Each structure stands twice: as C-alpha cells, then as structure tokens.
Amino acid sequence: MTVDMFRALLAETDLFVYERSVDESEGTVAALVRRGLDKCLAVAGERADAFSGTEEKGLRLCPLSNENAAALMGLFPYTKPASHKGHRFTMGFGDRLGLASPGHIRALGDHDIYPVLAQQSIRELNLTHRTFQDVISAAAFNVFQEGYKKGYGADGDHLKTKAEIQYALSAGCTMVTLDCSEQINQKAVTFPQAEIDALYAALPEAVRAHYEDVYLDKDLPIIGSLSAEELRRIVIVFHKGIDHAIECYRYIDEIKTVPVDFELSIDETLTITTPAEHFVVGNELHAAGITPISVAPHFSGAFEKGIEYAGNLNDFARDFVVHQQIADHFGYKLSLHSGSDKFAVFSTVGRVTKGHIHVKTAGTSWLEAMRVVSEVNPDLYRRAHKFALEHRPEAEKYYHVSTDVNEIPNIDLENDAYLPEYMNLPAARQTVHITYGLLLEQPWFKDAFFRTMAEHEEDYYAALVRHLGKHVRILTAETDI
Ligand code: ZN
C-alpha cells in the first residue's frame, strides 16, 4: 500500500481526512478521519490486521480504542510517549478532556519545548472516570492527528504509593511525579522546639547520627551552616518523605521497562519550602545515588488553580534564585506546579533558569474549552455556570481556592455577548475550574459539551494557541529555547 493508493481509496468515501496525519510505515498507511463528528482511524496495507475495525471500500475503519492506540504506537513510534531526559525546557499540558493536545502542540510554535501531553493525577482520573490508558491513548491519537513527530511524555502526576506507580507505569507513563505529602510531617513545621527535640530524641540512633554527621558543624554549599535546632526540625518534617522517595525511586528502577523520568514533588505542603529544607532533601537523594529529573518545592506566594500568582514577587524572586542554585548543584531542574496563568512569575522563572525548567499546566485548558462553550453555545454555558456555582462547596473539598463568589456577576442579568468575560474573572474561573469533575458527570452537560467541542474543535485549538502560547512566549522570551 502506498500513500497515493490510500488517498485514492479515501477519495471514494465521504470521510473527512486530517491531512497532517496521513503516514506510511512497513507497507501500511493510516490516517485520522472523521465522519460527521465521529473520529476514527483509517488503515490499509500489510499491518492493517493489527487494528480492529470494520471494512469499507478497501479501508479498515477503526474506533479510537485503547487497543487501536497500542497498534498505532507499534506502527508509528512517535505516537508513543517517551522520556524527556536531555530536553532543557519541558512543559506539562494536562488535558482532562482528551481533546486539547493539537492546540497544545500548536502553542509550542517553533520553540524547543518537549511537551508532556498526557499528565493526570489519580484525583483527576477519578473525577473524570478515565484510566491512565485512556489518557495516553487520547494523546497518541491527537499526536497522530497533528502529524507531530518530535516526541512527548506521559506523567503519572502526584502519585503517592507503589501501587499507583505500578498502575501508571504499566499503562505506559514515562514520568512519575512522586508526591510525598503523606510522609512529610507538615504540622511539625510549627511545633514548639521542645516538641521537636522530644520527637528527634525518639528517632533511632543511626538516623540521628547520619544527619548530624553530614550536616552539623559543616560549611554547606549554598545554604552555609545549619544549627542543631534547624537540623532537628528538618529531620522531623522530612526524613520519612526522603525515605519514601528513595524507596519509590528504587521500586521504579526495578519495575520499569522503558526509561522513566522521576520528579519529586514536595509542593503540597502547608508551608513554603526553605532553601535549607530543599538542600537537605536534594542532598539525601544525591547521597543515595539518585538524581531526579526535577524537584518541585513549595515556592513562596499563592499558586492557586487557574488564576494569576498572588504574593510578594520580590520574595518569590529571591527564593527562586536560591532554589535554582540548589537544583543546579545537584543536577536537576526545578518544576513549577500549578503553572497555569502565573504570568507574573514567568519572566523570572525563564530568566533565572535560562529555560532549564519543567512547568505544569492543566486546568486552564479546561477553562479555555468553557470559554469556547460560552462563545458558541451560550445556553449550555449558562446552565453549566449556575451548576458550578451551586456545587462549588462540594468541589472545594478537593481544591483549595480563595476567590469570593460574590464577585461573580449574576448570569441572569447578563446578555450572551458578555458570557466569555466570565472566563476572565478570577472568581468565575476558579468556580468553573474546580467543578469540572461534577459537571462532566452530568449527562445533560457531558453529551452537549462534547458535541459542542467536536463541532468547534478548530476554535478550541485556536483558543489554546492564544492562551498557552502566551505562557510559552513569556517563559521563553529571554532564553534561546
Ligand atoms: Zn503539585
């Protein structure tokens, strides 16, 4: 089968062809096609039998199932996620809908950025009733649709246990973001010193001896010296988290079948990560022979979902420089979580890291989808908006947000032309942001929403190019990325 023969067969059908997808390998040609609003793969040639589907005019038309995604990855390896080791600037684009990757790919423009197109936490999977397999398959089909051949990653985000790691890796994730928040003794940050001392005294002799040998009466790189009091507090807060990180890293090493990028996240804590804490964590991993690909400290200021950074930008910049020195010292990158819409810090982040950074975004792509809905299907937006307001208290169990719903104009008093403005108001953004799981569970919403998005997919891609393109532009402005 040649591409020309394949195109001739397609011309005999009423299928719409995504032109960038048409590709040939091992005597087999495939393309992403659509009939009405239903997408599928069209395949013909020697390896068509690897795909399951129905025959039509010499073509096999194959549903976008996980099985057919696996066959596609076998035939065209660029559709399969891969490690991003060696790439300086990497960016996570969580896509809770499985629709956004073409927009994400286009938002990269000519920048040398390796995208992590599949990126979901267990919480996001549960709220959207998807599996890691579903998320990766959606990314693979989208990559194929776009004819994007530069590679992408798949991040099992905020995994907490070996079982979750096993689940993510067996589904094909190429990155693990380990969340140690359950092992970190977050409350101990504010314990009185006497309580810290008592807890410390109760630790095994070997643990105390190790930390005291390495950190006391030493001139440490970047952070200088640590007092005995400081060290005891850091050990009480972090030692179990450090042990968990080392254990999980070894576990990944043992079970992985392809290269896996290991990120350590210590950002989901109650307090900001001090340079001394970051140094001890980085140094303990280093001593265990572990160089993560990236570490996500809890930076100063508020990184709330879907809205601009809030906090003291001078404090942020001062701390960020030191965190970058520590990351450089140990040979990993910093990772910026909740990076959606944090335009106020992007210049600093790009400049200080010289584009050697991992930035995660997620919810903002869902908000851009809702912006499209507000423009093209105002009635659906109105109903969803009211539902979101009504159910925000439930969603606040999963997400920390601080905006005030009283700042949201009453939608019954606004005309349709105003509706897209809601996606510019922080309080409305957060309300719609955190209720995605509840909304997507409502049949009246889900069906109409996906139909609207299918009818307006190019509008969605354009919205993502505009919005995530702005992220990319500011982050990379003073780099050669
Ligand atoms: Zn995080």
XYZ file of C-alpha atoms in Angstrom, residues 27-429:
403
model
C 3.735 -1.073 3.785
C 0.834 0.203 5.858
C -0.816 3.604 5.518
C -3.040 5.222 8.131
C -4.848 8.500 8.689
C -7.119 10.064 11.244
C -10.506 10.633 9.664
C -13.943 11.809 10.658
C -17.476 11.061 9.523
C -19.824 13.689 10.872
C -18.470 14.240 14.348
C -17.157 10.704 14.836
C -13.412 10.276 14.518
C -11.695 7.024 13.687
C -8.508 5.645 12.169
C -8.466 4.575 8.534
C -5.842 1.905 7.859
C -4.837 -0.137 4.828
C -1.896 -2.361 3.960
C 0.179 -5.183 5.354
C -0.247 -4.480 9.030
C -3.894 -3.431 8.956
C -4.689 -6.705 10.745
C -3.058 -5.311 13.886
C -6.050 -2.944 14.119
C -9.629 -3.919 14.799
C -12.424 -2.267 12.880
C -14.860 -2.615 10.017
C -14.034 -2.865 6.302
C -15.208 -0.185 3.940
C -14.103 0.239 0.313
C -10.696 -1.348 0.887
C -10.070 0.557 4.125
C -10.270 -0.634 7.681
C -12.086 1.932 9.828
C -11.004 1.538 13.437
C -12.528 3.104 16.545
C -10.265 5.200 18.792
C -9.935 2.458 21.397
C -7.019 1.676 23.690
C -6.306 -1.464 21.627
C -6.070 0.515 18.408
C -3.920 3.138 20.155
C -1.490 0.363 21.077
C -1.430 -0.817 17.448
C -0.834 2.765 16.288
C 2.087 3.183 18.712
C 3.542 -0.051 17.364
C 3.329 1.148 13.772
C 4.316 4.793 14.340
C 6.617 5.007 17.388
C 6.368 8.826 17.559
C 2.803 8.400 18.817
C 4.101 6.580 21.893
C 5.161 8.622 24.946
C 8.869 8.735 25.753
C 11.231 10.046 28.436
C 12.168 13.716 28.209
C 15.654 13.287 29.668
C 18.095 15.646 27.968
C 15.466 18.195 26.998
C 16.001 21.509 28.769
C 12.571 23.055 28.661
C 9.742 20.643 29.343
C 6.151 21.548 29.845
C 3.201 19.582 31.176
C -0.152 20.089 29.491
C -2.790 18.238 31.465
C -5.784 17.513 29.248
C -8.760 16.303 31.258
C -10.896 16.038 28.133
C -8.593 14.182 25.751
C -9.262 16.923 23.185
C -6.610 19.564 23.758
C -3.279 18.177 22.537
C -3.497 19.545 18.958
C -3.867 23.034 20.488
C -1.003 22.346 22.916
C 1.251 21.170 20.103
C 0.452 24.242 18.024
C 1.024 26.509 21.056
C 4.650 25.340 21.166
C 5.296 27.023 17.819
C 8.971 26.773 16.868
C 10.157 26.684 20.474
C 12.360 23.792 21.524
C 9.999 22.574 24.233
C 9.313 18.931 24.965
C 5.635 18.606 25.843
C 4.235 16.191 28.387
C 0.864 15.881 26.684
C -0.504 13.141 28.910
C -0.423 14.339 32.515
C -3.010 13.342 35.082
C -3.147 12.769 38.794
C -5.125 9.922 40.345
C -7.558 12.555 41.634
C -8.117 13.858 38.099
C -8.578 10.308 36.777
C -11.182 9.612 39.457
C -13.033 12.863 38.863
C -13.186 12.293 35.100
C -13.695 8.487 35.247
C -10.713 7.847 32.994
C -7.758 5.473 33.241
C -4.090 6.259 32.541
C -4.532 4.126 29.438
C -7.394 6.342 28.231
C -5.321 9.484 28.804
C -2.302 8.153 26.922
C -4.427 6.802 24.062
C -6.094 10.203 23.639
C -2.679 11.884 23.493
C -1.441 9.321 20.951
C -4.413 9.870 18.621
C -4.054 13.638 18.941
C -0.322 13.472 18.190
C -1.136 11.365 15.136
C -3.875 13.777 14.034
C -1.350 16.636 14.156
C 1.454 14.682 12.460
C 3.655 15.710 15.406
C 6.860 13.662 15.391
C 9.135 15.329 17.931
C 8.066 13.191 20.878
C 6.032 13.719 24.027
C 5.894 12.456 27.592
C 3.246 10.941 29.854
C 3.275 11.965 33.522
C 1.677 9.982 36.324
C 1.172 13.140 38.340
C 1.174 13.312 42.135
C 1.456 9.567 42.662
C 1.690 8.629 46.317
C 2.200 4.868 46.579
C 3.988 1.994 44.885
C 0.611 0.654 43.738
C -0.134 3.945 41.968
C 3.341 3.955 40.414
C 2.841 0.396 39.198
C -0.518 1.358 37.677
C 0.932 4.398 35.887
C 3.996 2.616 34.510
C 2.069 -0.427 33.339
C -0.224 1.915 31.379
C 2.782 3.466 29.629
C 3.614 6.572 31.678
C 7.175 7.766 31.076
C 7.308 10.133 34.035
C 6.456 9.687 37.688
C 5.808 12.708 39.876
C 6.098 11.352 43.377
C 4.055 13.186 45.987
C 5.482 12.696 49.471
C 2.955 14.888 51.256
C 1.642 11.952 53.312
C 5.120 11.094 54.597
C 6.146 14.698 55.254
C 5.234 15.777 58.784
C 3.817 19.097 57.667
C 2.469 20.171 61.034
C 5.868 19.803 62.675
C 6.993 22.959 60.874
C 5.241 24.967 63.600
C 5.767 22.663 66.635
C 7.490 24.277 69.626
C 11.200 23.410 69.755
C 10.684 21.242 72.882
C 8.280 19.007 70.954
C 10.684 18.770 68.000
C 13.507 17.866 70.388
C 11.413 15.137 72.007
C 10.422 13.637 68.656
C 14.017 13.835 67.490
C 15.327 12.120 70.612
C 12.926 9.243 69.917
C 14.411 8.591 66.453
C 16.748 5.611 66.035
C 20.341 6.394 66.960
C 21.538 5.577 63.410
C 19.178 8.105 61.829
C 20.301 10.886 64.166
C 23.963 10.014 63.721
C 23.619 10.095 59.940
C 22.061 13.556 59.803
C 24.379 15.013 62.446
C 27.494 13.667 60.691
C 26.503 15.117 57.356
C 25.038 18.493 58.351
C 26.290 19.710 61.735
C 29.374 21.923 62.023
C 29.756 21.935 58.253
C 30.066 24.753 55.757
C 27.414 23.542 53.344
C 27.229 24.682 49.709
C 24.691 27.483 49.011
C 22.996 27.447 52.431
C 26.050 27.746 54.695
C 25.717 26.258 58.165
C 22.721 24.647 59.864
C 22.091 24.961 63.598
C 21.273 21.826 65.597
C 17.737 23.173 66.160
C 17.160 23.797 62.467
C 18.502 20.379 61.547
C 16.305 18.553 64.066
C 13.207 20.287 62.708
C 14.100 19.482 59.106
C 14.723 15.842 60.004
C 11.389 15.554 61.845
C 9.482 17.167 58.973
C 11.222 15.444 56.066
C 13.024 12.229 56.972
C 10.088 9.904 56.244
C 9.396 11.704 52.982
C 13.030 11.315 51.964
C 12.966 7.596 52.820
C 9.742 7.182 50.831
C 11.262 8.968 47.824
C 14.330 6.722 47.875
C 12.202 3.594 48.251
C 9.877 4.579 45.390
C 12.793 5.508 43.149
C 14.338 2.063 43.683
C 10.953 0.480 43.021
C 10.638 2.347 39.702
C 14.130 1.223 38.769
C 13.151 -2.356 39.498
C 9.873 -2.490 37.534
C 10.399 -0.058 34.633
C 10.666 -1.452 31.123
C 11.470 1.885 29.417
C 13.353 4.985 30.675
C 11.272 6.834 33.277
C 11.667 10.457 34.407
C 11.465 10.786 38.179
C 10.185 14.031 39.659
C 9.970 14.612 43.383
C 7.211 16.945 44.481
C 7.291 18.494 47.923
C 4.944 21.314 46.925
C 1.715 20.060 48.501
C 2.764 21.164 51.975
C 1.263 23.716 54.333
C 4.329 25.953 54.358
C 6.841 27.135 51.778
C 9.977 25.062 51.283
C 13.004 26.843 52.731
C 16.371 26.638 50.952
C 17.741 24.614 53.888
C 14.906 22.077 53.582
C 15.361 21.843 49.828
C 19.113 21.383 50.236
C 18.762 18.547 52.747
C 16.201 16.735 50.568
C 18.351 17.156 47.429
C 21.490 16.118 49.267
C 19.927 12.979 50.760
C 18.776 11.851 47.323
C 22.209 12.635 45.935
C 23.854 10.581 48.693
C 21.560 7.682 47.755
C 22.815 7.955 44.167
C 19.548 9.465 42.920
C 19.334 12.428 40.568
C 15.688 13.214 39.942
C 14.877 14.865 36.634
C 13.127 17.618 38.565
C 12.073 18.694 42.045
C 9.027 20.805 42.842
C 9.493 22.835 46.019
C 6.618 24.802 47.525
C 7.511 28.304 46.342
C 6.515 31.431 48.226
C 3.219 33.095 47.383
C -0.072 31.548 46.321
C -0.251 29.272 43.269
C -3.977 28.748 43.139
C -5.706 26.895 40.355
C -6.423 28.764 37.153
C -5.627 32.290 38.296
C -2.683 34.666 38.448
C 0.059 34.363 41.064
C -0.717 36.172 44.314
C 2.031 37.169 46.722
C 5.217 39.115 47.168
C 7.068 38.940 43.862
C 10.331 40.123 45.396
C 10.251 37.301 47.941
C 9.413 34.861 45.190
C 12.326 36.003 43.019
C 14.808 35.967 45.913
C 13.848 32.407 46.967
C 13.593 31.158 43.416
C 17.205 32.131 42.684
C 18.403 30.086 45.679
C 16.217 27.090 44.764
C 17.703 27.220 41.270
C 21.254 27.231 42.720
C 20.387 24.136 44.752
C 18.871 22.423 41.699
C 21.992 23.272 39.665
C 24.214 21.961 42.435
C 22.556 18.543 42.389
C 21.968 18.425 38.640
C 18.187 18.519 38.340
C 15.595 21.040 37.209
C 13.076 22.950 39.224
C 9.466 22.106 38.496
C 6.736 24.697 38.750
C 3.367 23.164 39.601
C 0.027 24.917 39.142
C 1.797 26.894 36.424
C -1.452 27.766 34.648
C -1.910 31.517 34.294
C 1.017 32.564 36.557
C 2.164 35.213 34.098
C 3.574 37.476 36.834
C 6.354 34.984 37.651
C 7.113 33.640 34.175
C 9.755 36.231 33.269
C 11.658 35.486 36.475
C 11.275 31.738 36.006
C 12.526 31.861 32.416
C 15.401 34.210 33.178
C 16.695 32.548 36.357
C 16.528 29.018 34.957
C 17.685 30.018 31.453
C 14.892 27.805 30.210
C 16.050 24.774 32.191
C 12.715 24.070 33.846
C 9.608 21.934 33.967
C 6.309 23.846 34.090
C 2.981 22.102 34.668
C -0.357 23.394 33.476
C -3.696 21.608 33.488
C -6.980 23.211 34.454
C -6.505 26.218 32.241
C -7.099 24.036 29.173
C -10.495 23.041 30.565
C -11.276 26.718 31.165
C -10.397 27.520 27.548
C -12.857 24.817 26.497
C -15.514 26.525 28.603
C -14.595 29.854 27.021
C -15.391 28.304 23.631
C -18.691 26.986 25.014
C -19.562 30.469 26.324
C -18.998 31.844 22.820
C -20.713 29.226 20.686
C -23.304 27.629 22.973
C -24.456 30.308 25.437
C -27.400 28.298 26.748
C -25.141 25.401 27.725
C -22.668 27.792 29.329
C -25.428 29.436 31.388
C -26.674 26.134 32.726
C -23.140 24.899 33.481
C -22.194 28.174 35.146
C -25.170 28.023 37.517
C -24.484 24.376 38.277
C -20.841 25.192 39.026
C -21.787 27.981 41.420
C -24.262 25.760 43.201
C -21.770 22.890 43.564
C -18.623 24.854 44.324
C -18.738 23.989 48.061
C -18.505 20.250 47.208
C -15.605 20.827 44.822
C -13.751 22.824 47.469
C -13.136 19.519 49.243
C -10.651 18.657 46.505
C -9.188 22.039 45.644
C -8.038 24.997 47.680
C -9.409 28.246 46.267
C -9.811 31.650 47.887
C -11.827 33.759 45.458
C -15.196 35.167 46.524
C -18.288 34.059 44.592
C -19.900 37.429 45.376
C -17.538 38.942 42.815
C -19.267 36.974 40.036
C -21.948 38.976 38.194
C -25.391 37.340 38.218
C -25.568 35.497 34.906
C -29.345 36.024 34.641
C -28.686 39.752 34.284
C -26.017 39.421 31.601
C -26.529 39.123 27.856
C -24.882 36.460 25.711
C -22.199 38.818 24.401
C -20.887 39.187 27.942
C -20.553 35.451 28.700
C -16.933 34.962 27.540
C -15.940 37.652 30.076
C -16.645 35.180 32.885
C -13.535 33.311 31.830
C -11.530 36.476 32.589
C -12.854 36.857 36.146
C -10.769 35.039 38.803
C -13.770 34.041 40.950
C -15.696 32.651 37.963
C -12.581 30.933 36.610
